[in-house]
PDB file of C-alpha atoms in Angstrom:
ATOM      1  CA  UNK A  22      43.091 192.763 -19.391  1.00 37.00           C
ATOM      2  CA  UNK A  23      43.256 189.702 -17.153  1.00 41.00           C
ATOM      3  CA  UNK A  24      45.865 189.221 -14.468  1.00 40.00           C
ATOM      4  CA  UNK A  25      48.595 186.621 -14.987  1.00 41.00           C
ATOM      5  CA  UNK A  26      46.753 184.172 -12.688  1.00 46.00           C
ATOM      6  CA  UNK A  27      43.277 184.459 -14.201  1.00 61.00           C
ATOM      7  CA  UNK A  28      41.909 183.274 -17.498  1.00 69.00           C
ATOM      8  CA  UNK A  29      40.395 186.086 -19.568  1.00 76.00           C
ATOM      9  CA  UNK A  30      36.632 186.319 -19.680  1.00 85.00           C
ATOM     10  CA  UNK A  31      35.254 184.332 -22.609  1.00 96.00           C
ATOM     11  CA  UNK A  32      33.010 187.200 -23.822  1.00 97.00           C
ATOM     12  CA  UNK A  33      34.837 190.515 -24.013  1.00 96.00           C
ATOM     13  CA  UNK A  34      33.740 194.088 -24.653  1.00 97.00           C
ATOM     14  CA  UNK A  35      36.460 195.787 -26.675  1.00 96.00           C
ATOM     15  CA  UNK A  36      36.791 199.558 -26.752  1.00 96.00           C
ATOM     16  CA  UNK A  37      39.262 200.501 -29.496  1.00 94.00           C
ATOM     17  CA  UNK A  38      40.972 203.877 -29.014  1.00 93.00           C
ATOM     18  CA  UNK A  39      40.115 206.604 -31.469  1.00 93.00           C
ATOM     19  CA  UNK A  40      42.665 209.197 -32.482  1.00 94.00           C
ATOM     20  CA  UNK A  41      40.959 212.368 -33.672  1.00 93.00           C
ATOM     21  CA  UNK A  42      41.720 215.762 -35.072  1.00 93.00           C
ATOM     22  CA  UNK A  43      39.944 218.357 -37.208  1.00 96.00           C
ATOM     23  CA  UNK A  44      39.633 215.840 -40.072  1.00 95.00           C
ATOM     24  CA  UNK A  45      37.796 213.195 -38.008  1.00 94.00           C
ATOM     25  CA  UNK A  46      39.240 210.113 -36.325  1.00 93.00           C
ATOM     26  CA  UNK A  47      41.219 206.899 -36.883  1.00 95.00           C
ATOM     27  CA  UNK A  48      40.895 203.614 -34.997  1.00 93.00           C
ATOM     28  CA  UNK A  49      42.460 200.174 -35.194  1.00 93.00           C
ATOM     29  CA  UNK A  50      39.556 197.728 -34.967  1.00 94.00           C
ATOM     30  CA  UNK A  51      41.543 194.491 -35.167  1.00 94.00           C
ATOM     31  CA  UNK A  52      45.169 193.550 -34.530  1.00 93.00           C
ATOM     32  CA  UNK A  53      46.402 189.982 -34.013  1.00 94.00           C
ATOM     33  CA  UNK A  54      48.994 190.935 -31.333  1.00 94.00           C
ATOM     34  CA  UNK A  55      46.606 193.227 -29.427  1.00 93.00           C
ATOM     35  CA  UNK A  56      43.828 190.639 -29.397  1.00 94.00           C
ATOM     36  CA  UNK A  57      46.236 187.848 -28.419  1.00 93.00           C
ATOM     37  CA  UNK A  58      47.325 189.960 -25.433  1.00 92.00           C
ATOM     38  CA  UNK A  59      43.660 189.884 -24.324  1.00 90.00           C
ATOM     39  CA  UNK A  60      43.455 186.111 -24.735  1.00 91.00           C
ATOM     40  CA  UNK A  61      41.712 186.179 -28.132  1.00 94.00           C
ATOM     41  CA  UNK A  62      43.770 183.976 -30.416  1.00 92.00           C
ATOM     42  CA  UNK A  63      41.344 182.754 -33.070  1.00 95.00           C
ATOM     43  CA  UNK A  64      41.874 183.240 -36.786  1.00 95.00           C
ATOM     44  CA  UNK A  65      39.080 185.069 -38.574  1.00 97.00           C
ATOM     45  CA  UNK A  66      38.229 183.749 -42.042  1.00 98.00           C
ATOM     46  CA  UNK A  67      34.923 185.418 -42.977  1.00 98.00           C
ATOM     47  CA  UNK A  68      33.445 188.917 -42.617  1.00 98.00           C
ATOM     48  CA  UNK A  69      29.659 189.442 -42.591  1.00 98.00           C
ATOM     49  CA  UNK A  70      27.685 192.668 -42.977  1.00 98.00           C
ATOM     50  CA  UNK A  71      23.963 193.122 -42.267  1.00 98.00           C
ATOM     51  CA  UNK A  72      21.498 195.974 -42.690  1.00 98.00           C
ATOM     52  CA  UNK A  73      18.364 196.021 -40.541  1.00 98.00           C
ATOM     53  CA  UNK A  74      15.940 198.646 -41.829  1.00 98.00           C
ATOM     54  CA  UNK A  75      13.243 198.802 -39.096  1.00 97.00           C
ATOM     55  CA  UNK A  76      14.039 199.758 -35.517  1.00 97.00           C
ATOM     56  CA  UNK A  77      13.692 196.823 -33.097  1.00 98.00           C
ATOM     57  CA  UNK A  78      14.742 194.226 -35.644  1.00 98.00           C
ATOM     58  CA  UNK A  79      15.948 191.277 -33.574  1.00 98.00           C
ATOM     59  CA  UNK A  80      18.426 188.793 -35.026  1.00 98.00           C
ATOM     60  CA  UNK A  81      19.234 185.759 -32.917  1.00 96.00           C
ATOM     61  CA  UNK A  82      20.051 183.899 -30.897  1.00 98.00           C
ATOM     62  CA  UNK A  83      22.428 182.110 -33.305  1.00 98.00           C
ATOM     63  CA  UNK A  84      25.500 179.871 -33.319  1.00 98.00           C
ATOM     64  CA  UNK A  85      27.212 177.186 -35.369  1.00 98.00           C
ATOM     65  CA  UNK A  86      27.701 173.781 -33.778  1.00 97.00           C
ATOM     66  CA  UNK A  87      30.954 171.803 -33.688  1.00 97.00           C
ATOM     67  CA  UNK A  88      32.982 171.043 -35.632  1.00 97.00           C
ATOM     68  CA  UNK A  89      32.115 174.288 -37.457  1.00 98.00           C
ATOM     69  CA  UNK A  90      31.704 176.596 -34.434  1.00 97.00           C
ATOM     70  CA  UNK A  91      32.367 180.296 -34.915  1.00 98.00           C
ATOM     71  CA  UNK A  92      34.082 182.867 -32.738  1.00 98.00           C
ATOM     72  CA  UNK A  93      32.629 186.279 -33.646  1.00 98.00           C
ATOM     73  CA  UNK A  94      33.828 189.861 -33.361  1.00 98.00           C
ATOM     74  CA  UNK A  95      30.803 192.152 -33.729  1.00 98.00           C
ATOM     75  CA  UNK A  96      30.579 195.900 -34.281  1.00 98.00           C
ATOM     76  CA  UNK A  97      27.898 198.344 -35.352  1.00 98.00           C
ATOM     77  CA  UNK A  98      29.056 200.711 -38.097  1.00 98.00           C
ATOM     78  CA  UNK A  99      25.775 202.624 -38.531  1.00 98.00           C
ATOM     79  CA  UNK A 100      23.150 203.261 -35.851  1.00 98.00           C
ATOM     80  CA  UNK A 101      22.910 201.517 -32.459  1.00 98.00           C
ATOM     81  CA  UNK A 102      22.283 197.928 -31.373  1.00 98.00           C
ATOM     82  CA  UNK A 103      22.033 196.009 -28.120  1.00 98.00           C
ATOM     83  CA  UNK A 104      24.296 192.983 -28.591  1.00 98.00           C
ATOM     84  CA  UNK A 105      23.971 189.839 -26.451  1.00 98.00           C
ATOM     85  CA  UNK A 106      25.911 186.625 -25.767  1.00 98.00           C
ATOM     86  CA  UNK A 107      24.337 183.648 -23.930  1.00 98.00           C
ATOM     87  CA  UNK A 108      26.414 180.861 -22.361  1.00 98.00           C
ATOM     88  CA  UNK A 109      25.262 177.542 -23.883  1.00 98.00           C
ATOM     89  CA  UNK A 110      28.250 175.386 -22.850  1.00 98.00           C
ATOM     90  CA  UNK A 111      27.061 172.238 -21.076  1.00 97.00           C
ATOM     91  CA  UNK A 112      28.561 171.904 -17.614  1.00 97.00           C
ATOM     92  CA  UNK A 113      29.197 175.631 -17.326  1.00 97.00           C
ATOM     93  CA  UNK A 114      28.302 177.155 -13.932  1.00 97.00           C
ATOM     94  CA  UNK A 115      26.971 180.130 -15.924  1.00 97.00           C
ATOM     95  CA  UNK A 116      24.925 178.065 -18.426  1.00 98.00           C
ATOM     96  CA  UNK A 117      21.946 180.107 -19.676  1.00 98.00           C
ATOM     97  CA  UNK A 118      23.325 183.383 -18.300  1.00 97.00           C
ATOM     98  CA  UNK A 119      23.865 186.301 -20.639  1.00 98.00           C
ATOM     99  CA  UNK A 120      25.721 189.575 -21.018  1.00 98.00           C
ATOM    100  CA  UNK A 121      24.898 192.479 -23.285  1.00 98.00           C
ATOM    101  CA  UNK A 122      26.240 195.841 -24.380  1.00 98.00           C
ATOM    102  CA  UNK A 123      25.231 198.716 -26.595  1.00 98.00           C
ATOM    103  CA  UNK A 124      27.360 198.878 -29.720  1.00 98.00           C
ATOM    104  CA  UNK A 125      27.084 201.936 -31.924  1.00 98.00           C
ATOM    105  CA  UNK A 126      28.792 203.729 -34.749  1.00 97.00           C
ATOM    106  CA  UNK A 127      29.390 206.539 -32.269  1.00 96.00           C
ATOM    107  CA  UNK A 128      31.005 204.530 -29.440  1.00 97.00           C
ATOM    108  CA  UNK A 129      32.968 202.148 -31.706  1.00 97.00           C
ATOM    109  CA  UNK A 130      32.763 199.298 -29.181  1.00 98.00           C
ATOM    110  CA  UNK A 131      32.981 195.674 -30.283  1.00 98.00           C
ATOM    111  CA  UNK A 132      31.861 192.426 -28.667  1.00 98.00           C
ATOM    112  CA  UNK A 133      33.944 189.253 -28.912  1.00 98.00           C
ATOM    113  CA  UNK A 134      31.725 186.169 -28.666  1.00 98.00           C
ATOM    114  CA  UNK A 135      33.546 182.825 -28.553  1.00 97.00           C
ATOM    115  CA  UNK A 136      32.351 179.389 -29.621  1.00 98.00           C
ATOM    116  CA  UNK A 137      29.877 178.050 -27.079  1.00 98.00           C
ATOM    117  CA  UNK A 138      27.812 181.224 -26.846  1.00 98.00           C
ATOM    118  CA  UNK A 139      24.580 182.054 -28.656  1.00 98.00           C
ATOM    119  CA  UNK A 140      24.627 185.529 -30.202  1.00 98.00           C
ATOM    120  CA  UNK A 141      21.883 188.004 -31.015  1.00 98.00           C
ATOM    121  CA  UNK A 142      21.133 191.681 -31.221  1.00 98.00           C
ATOM    122  CA  UNK A 143      18.246 194.101 -31.451  1.00 98.00           C
ATOM    123  CA  UNK A 144      18.466 197.359 -33.375  1.00 98.00           C
ATOM    124  CA  UNK A 145      17.696 200.486 -31.371  1.00 98.00           C
ATOM    125  CA  UNK A 146      17.012 202.748 -34.352  1.00 97.00           C
ATOM    126  CA  UNK A 147      16.250 202.362 -38.064  1.00 98.00           C
ATOM    127  CA  UNK A 148      18.836 201.468 -40.701  1.00 98.00           C
ATOM    128  CA  UNK A 149      21.471 199.800 -38.530  1.00 98.00           C
ATOM    129  CA  UNK A 150      24.468 198.178 -40.157  1.00 98.00           C
ATOM    130  CA  UNK A 151      26.448 195.511 -38.325  1.00 98.00           C
ATOM    131  CA  UNK A 152      29.682 193.839 -39.379  1.00 98.00           C
ATOM    132  CA  UNK A 153      31.231 190.808 -37.786  1.00 97.00           C
ATOM    133  CA  UNK A 154      34.269 188.660 -38.255  1.00 98.00           C
ATOM    134  CA  UNK A 155      33.899 184.867 -37.947  1.00 98.00           C
ATOM    135  CA  UNK A 156      36.487 182.174 -37.267  1.00 98.00           C
ATOM    136  CA  UNK A 157      34.802 179.704 -39.648  1.00 98.00           C
ATOM    137  CA  UNK A 158      32.779 180.075 -42.811  1.00 98.00           C
ATOM    138  CA  UNK A 159      29.016 179.605 -42.868  1.00 97.00           C
ATOM    139  CA  UNK A 160      28.037 175.922 -42.682  1.00 97.00           C
ATOM    140  CA  UNK A 161      24.274 175.359 -43.152  1.00 97.00           C
ATOM    141  CA  UNK A 162      24.478 171.872 -41.604  1.00 97.00           C
ATOM    142  CA  UNK A 163      25.893 173.394 -38.388  1.00 97.00           C
ATOM    143  CA  UNK A 164      23.532 176.381 -38.234  1.00 97.00           C
ATOM    144  CA  UNK A 165      21.653 176.547 -34.924  1.00 97.00           C
ATOM    145  CA  UNK A 166      19.864 178.794 -32.510  1.00 97.00           C
ATOM    146  CA  UNK A 167      17.623 179.222 -29.508  1.00 98.00           C
ATOM    147  CA  UNK A 168      14.555 181.404 -29.080  1.00 98.00           C
ATOM    148  CA  UNK A 169      15.263 185.029 -28.319  1.00 97.00           C
ATOM    149  CA  UNK A 170      12.628 185.138 -25.565  1.00 97.00           C
ATOM    150  CA  UNK A 171      13.515 181.881 -23.754  1.00 97.00           C
ATOM    151  CA  UNK A 172      16.531 183.078 -21.776  1.00 97.00           C
ATOM    152  CA  UNK A 173      15.210 186.037 -19.763  1.00 97.00           C
ATOM    153  CA  UNK A 174      17.217 188.659 -21.628  1.00 98.00           C
ATOM    154  CA  UNK A 175      16.222 192.205 -20.736  1.00 96.00           C
ATOM    155  CA  UNK A 176      15.952 193.365 -24.351  1.00 98.00           C
ATOM    156  CA  UNK A 177      15.591 197.183 -24.581  1.00 97.00           C
ATOM    157  CA  UNK A 178      12.358 196.995 -26.572  1.00 97.00           C
ATOM    158  CA  UNK A 179       9.635 199.503 -25.627  1.00 95.00           C
ATOM    159  CA  UNK A 180       6.531 198.145 -23.910  1.00 93.00           C
ATOM    160  CA  UNK A 181       3.948 197.182 -26.514  1.00 91.00           C
ATOM    161  CA  UNK A 182       6.491 196.960 -29.348  1.00 92.00           C
ATOM    162  CA  UNK A 183       6.945 193.651 -31.161  1.00 93.00           C
ATOM    163  CA  UNK A 184      10.420 192.923 -32.531  1.00 97.00           C
ATOM    164  CA  UNK A 185      10.880 192.232 -36.237  1.00 97.00           C
ATOM    165  CA  UNK A 186      11.923 188.561 -36.514  1.00 97.00           C
ATOM    166  CA  UNK A 187      12.864 186.234 -39.343  1.00 97.00           C
ATOM    167  CA  UNK A 188      10.678 183.177 -39.898  1.00 97.00           C
ATOM    168  CA  UNK A 189      13.609 181.042 -38.700  1.00 96.00           C
ATOM    169  CA  UNK A 190      13.960 182.976 -35.440  1.00 97.00           C
ATOM    170  CA  UNK A 191      10.247 182.634 -34.656  1.00 96.00           C
ATOM    171  CA  UNK A 192      10.513 178.829 -34.424  1.00 96.00           C
ATOM    172  CA  UNK A 193      13.890 178.173 -32.766  1.00 97.00           C
ATOM    173  CA  UNK A 194      14.049 175.777 -29.806  1.00 96.00           C
ATOM    174  CA  UNK A 195      13.784 177.274 -26.339  1.00 98.00           C
ATOM    175  CA  UNK A 196      16.824 177.113 -24.080  1.00 98.00           C
ATOM    176  CA  UNK A 197      15.036 174.418 -22.010  1.00 97.00           C
ATOM    177  CA  UNK A 198      14.560 172.269 -25.149  1.00 97.00           C
ATOM    178  CA  UNK A 199      18.118 172.757 -26.387  1.00 97.00           C
ATOM    179  CA  UNK A 200      20.637 169.881 -26.024  1.00 97.00           C
ATOM    180  CA  UNK A 201      23.968 171.677 -26.162  1.00 98.00           C
ATOM    181  CA  UNK A 202      26.869 170.220 -28.179  1.00 98.00           C
ATOM    182  CA  UNK A 203      29.284 172.763 -26.648  1.00 98.00           C
ATOM    183  CA  UNK A 204      31.619 171.844 -23.787  1.00 97.00           C
ATOM    184  CA  UNK A 205      32.605 174.065 -20.885  1.00 97.00           C
ATOM    185  CA  UNK A 206      36.247 175.204 -21.118  1.00 94.00           C
ATOM    186  CA  UNK A 207      36.763 176.250 -17.481  1.00 94.00           C
ATOM    187  CA  UNK A 208      36.069 179.954 -18.020  1.00 94.00           C
ATOM    188  CA  UNK A 209      32.742 181.047 -16.487  1.00 95.00           C
ATOM    189  CA  UNK A 210      30.901 183.973 -18.025  1.00 96.00           C
ATOM    190  CA  UNK A 211      31.710 187.174 -16.161  1.00 95.00           C
ATOM    191  CA  UNK A 212      30.182 190.658 -16.373  1.00 95.00           C
ATOM    192  CA  UNK A 213      31.509 192.845 -19.167  1.00 94.00           C
ATOM    193  CA  UNK A 214      34.257 195.157 -17.991  1.00 81.00           C
TER     194      UNK A 214
END
Protein backbone atom coordinates (compact mmCIF):
# COMPACT_ATOMS: atom_id res chain seq x y z
CA UNK A 1 0.00 0.00 0.00
CA UNK A 2 1.18 3.53 -0.76
CA UNK A 3 1.49 6.23 1.85
CA UNK A 4 -1.00 9.11 1.83
CA UNK A 5 1.59 11.38 0.15
CA UNK A 6 2.70 9.04 -2.63
CA UNK A 7 0.91 7.84 -5.72
CA UNK A 8 0.69 4.05 -5.92
CA UNK A 9 3.04 2.30 -8.30
CA UNK A 10 1.43 1.90 -11.71
CA UNK A 11 2.32 -1.82 -11.98
CA UNK A 12 1.46 -3.77 -8.84
CA UNK A 13 2.15 -7.31 -7.67
CA UNK A 14 -0.89 -8.51 -5.75
CA UNK A 15 -0.65 -11.36 -3.27
CA UNK A 16 -4.18 -12.41 -2.29
CA UNK A 17 -4.45 -14.13 1.10
CA UNK A 18 -5.40 -17.77 1.11
CA UNK A 19 -7.44 -19.26 3.92
CA UNK A 20 -6.83 -22.99 4.20
CA UNK A 21 -7.92 -26.00 6.15
CA UNK A 22 -8.06 -29.76 5.61
CA UNK A 23 -10.37 -29.29 2.60
CA UNK A 24 -7.99 -26.98 0.70
CA UNK A 25 -8.05 -23.18 0.52
CA UNK A 26 -10.17 -20.14 -0.39
CA UNK A 27 -8.97 -16.81 -1.77
CA UNK A 28 -10.58 -13.58 -2.92
CA UNK A 29 -8.89 -12.73 -6.22
CA UNK A 30 -10.74 -9.50 -6.98
CA UNK A 31 -12.70 -7.00 -4.89
CA UNK A 32 -13.57 -3.47 -6.02
CA UNK A 33 -13.07 -1.89 -2.55
CA UNK A 34 -9.79 -3.74 -1.87
CA UNK A 35 -8.34 -2.82 -5.26
CA UNK A 36 -9.51 0.80 -4.94
CA UNK A 37 -7.66 1.01 -1.61
CA UNK A 38 -4.49 0.13 -3.57
CA UNK A 39 -5.18 2.79 -6.19
CA UNK A 40 -6.63 0.42 -8.80
CA UNK A 41 -9.97 1.88 -9.81
CA UNK A 42 -10.60 0.59 -13.33
CA UNK A 43 -13.69 -1.35 -14.33
CA UNK A 44 -13.02 -4.75 -15.85
CA UNK A 45 -15.28 -5.72 -18.75
CA UNK A 46 -13.66 -8.80 -20.32
CA UNK A 47 -11.97 -11.96 -19.00
CA UNK A 48 -9.47 -13.88 -21.15
CA UNK A 49 -8.07 -17.38 -20.66
CA UNK A 50 -5.09 -18.89 -22.51
CA UNK A 51 -3.46 -22.31 -22.58
CA UNK A 52 0.18 -22.58 -23.65
CA UNK A 53 1.10 -26.22 -24.21
CA UNK A 54 4.92 -26.13 -24.68
CA UNK A 55 7.25 -24.85 -21.98
CA UNK A 56 8.91 -21.54 -22.92
CA UNK A 57 5.96 -20.30 -24.95
CA UNK A 58 6.36 -16.52 -25.03
CA UNK A 59 3.35 -14.28 -25.56
CA UNK A 60 4.02 -10.58 -25.94
CA UNK A 61 4.78 -7.83 -25.64
CA UNK A 62 1.20 -6.63 -26.24
CA UNK A 63 -1.07 -3.65 -25.60
CA UNK A 64 -4.08 -1.84 -27.02
CA UNK A 65 -3.64 1.78 -28.07
CA UNK A 66 -5.91 4.67 -27.10
CA UNK A 67 -8.78 5.16 -27.09
CA UNK A 68 -9.18 1.40 -26.50
CA UNK A 69 -6.31 0.87 -24.01
CA UNK A 70 -6.60 -1.98 -21.54
CA UNK A 71 -5.70 -2.26 -17.88
CA UNK A 72 -5.00 -5.94 -17.16
CA UNK A 73 -5.07 -8.12 -14.06
CA UNK A 74 -3.11 -11.31 -14.81
CA UNK A 75 -2.89 -14.59 -12.92
CA UNK A 76 -1.66 -18.09 -13.67
CA UNK A 77 -4.16 -20.78 -12.69
CA UNK A 78 -2.14 -23.80 -13.87
CA UNK A 79 1.65 -24.08 -14.01
CA UNK A 80 4.14 -21.19 -13.72
CA UNK A 81 4.88 -18.12 -15.84
CA UNK A 82 7.25 -15.17 -15.73
CA UNK A 83 5.05 -12.12 -16.30
CA UNK A 84 6.45 -8.78 -17.47
CA UNK A 85 5.30 -5.16 -17.85
CA UNK A 86 7.30 -2.59 -19.89
CA UNK A 87 6.79 1.17 -19.52
CA UNK A 88 5.92 2.58 -22.98
CA UNK A 89 4.51 5.96 -21.87
CA UNK A 90 6.19 8.79 -23.78
CA UNK A 91 7.81 11.30 -21.46
CA UNK A 92 8.13 8.78 -18.65
CA UNK A 93 11.48 8.85 -16.80
CA UNK A 94 11.22 5.04 -16.74
CA UNK A 95 10.35 4.64 -20.46
CA UNK A 96 11.57 1.25 -21.72
CA UNK A 97 12.18 -0.10 -18.21
CA UNK A 98 10.45 -3.28 -17.12
CA UNK A 99 9.42 -5.27 -14.07
CA UNK A 100 8.62 -8.96 -13.85
CA UNK A 101 7.38 -11.56 -11.41
CA UNK A 102 6.73 -15.27 -11.30
CA UNK A 103 3.03 -16.03 -11.19
CA UNK A 104 1.94 -19.59 -10.49
CA UNK A 105 -1.05 -21.65 -9.53
CA UNK A 106 0.83 -22.42 -6.32
CA UNK A 107 1.67 -18.85 -5.23
CA UNK A 108 -1.62 -17.28 -6.40
CA UNK A 109 0.05 -13.93 -7.15
CA UNK A 110 -1.42 -11.54 -9.71
CA UNK A 111 0.09 -8.68 -11.70
CA UNK A 112 -1.85 -5.48 -12.38
CA UNK A 113 -0.67 -3.85 -15.60
CA UNK A 114 -2.19 -0.45 -16.40
CA UNK A 115 -2.70 1.25 -19.75
CA UNK A 116 0.62 2.51 -21.06
CA UNK A 117 2.55 -0.69 -20.38
CA UNK A 118 3.35 -3.50 -22.80
CA UNK A 119 2.61 -6.93 -21.34
CA UNK A 120 4.08 -10.36 -21.99
CA UNK A 121 4.89 -13.63 -20.34
CA UNK A 122 6.89 -16.79 -20.86
CA UNK A 123 5.73 -20.17 -19.58
CA UNK A 124 8.16 -21.97 -17.29
CA UNK A 125 6.64 -25.43 -17.69
CA UNK A 126 4.26 -27.21 -20.07
CA UNK A 127 0.49 -26.73 -20.09
CA UNK A 128 0.23 -23.33 -18.41
CA UNK A 129 -3.14 -21.63 -18.16
CA UNK A 130 -3.37 -17.88 -17.67
CA UNK A 131 -6.45 -15.77 -17.03
CA UNK A 132 -6.64 -12.02 -17.15
CA UNK A 133 -9.23 -9.34 -16.68
CA UNK A 134 -9.27 -6.38 -19.09
CA UNK A 135 -10.76 -2.91 -18.73
CA UNK A 136 -11.83 -2.79 -22.40
CA UNK A 137 -12.88 -5.41 -24.91
CA UNK A 138 -10.59 -6.58 -27.69
CA UNK A 139 -10.32 -4.01 -30.50
CA UNK A 140 -8.35 -5.31 -33.52
CA UNK A 141 -7.77 -1.76 -34.82
CA UNK A 142 -6.03 -0.85 -31.54
CA UNK A 143 -4.01 -4.06 -31.20
CA UNK A 144 -0.28 -3.36 -30.86
CA UNK A 145 2.99 -4.69 -29.59
CA UNK A 146 6.76 -4.49 -29.47
CA UNK A 147 9.33 -7.23 -29.96
CA UNK A 148 9.95 -9.41 -26.95
CA UNK A 149 13.73 -9.24 -27.39
CA UNK A 150 14.10 -5.48 -27.99
CA UNK A 151 13.84 -4.26 -24.40
CA UNK A 152 16.60 -6.14 -22.57
CA UNK A 153 14.26 -8.27 -20.48
CA UNK A 154 16.05 -11.02 -18.58
CA UNK A 155 13.64 -13.75 -19.66
CA UNK A 156 14.20 -16.99 -17.67
CA UNK A 157 14.73 -19.10 -20.79
CA UNK A 158 17.52 -21.70 -20.63
CA UNK A 159 20.62 -21.07 -22.73
CA UNK A 160 20.17 -22.60 -26.17
CA UNK A 161 16.37 -22.75 -25.90
CA UNK A 162 14.26 -20.85 -28.42
CA UNK A 163 10.90 -19.54 -27.19
CA UNK A 164 7.71 -20.58 -28.96
CA UNK A 165 6.34 -17.42 -30.63
CA UNK A 166 3.28 -16.58 -32.69
CA UNK A 167 3.84 -15.33 -36.24
CA UNK A 168 2.59 -11.91 -35.08
CA UNK A 169 5.10 -11.73 -32.22
CA UNK A 170 8.02 -12.58 -34.52
CA UNK A 171 7.51 -9.39 -36.56
CA UNK A 172 6.53 -6.73 -34.01
CA UNK A 173 8.35 -3.38 -34.05
CA UNK A 174 11.35 -3.00 -31.77
CA UNK A 175 11.10 -0.58 -28.87
CA UNK A 176 13.45 1.80 -30.76
CA UNK A 177 11.08 1.79 -33.78
CA UNK A 178 7.94 2.25 -31.70
CA UNK A 179 6.22 5.68 -31.64
CA UNK A 180 4.23 5.55 -28.42
CA UNK A 181 0.66 6.90 -28.29
CA UNK A 182 0.62 6.61 -24.48
CA UNK A 183 1.17 9.63 -22.23
CA UNK A 184 3.04 9.68 -18.94
CA UNK A 185 0.70 10.14 -15.96
CA UNK A 186 3.27 11.27 -13.37
CA UNK A 187 3.80 7.84 -11.81
CA UNK A 188 7.23 6.38 -12.64
CA UNK A 189 7.63 2.62 -12.75
CA UNK A 190 8.96 1.33 -9.44
CA UNK A 191 10.24 -2.11 -8.42
CA UNK A 192 7.57 -4.62 -7.46
CA UNK A 193 7.02 -4.76 -3.72
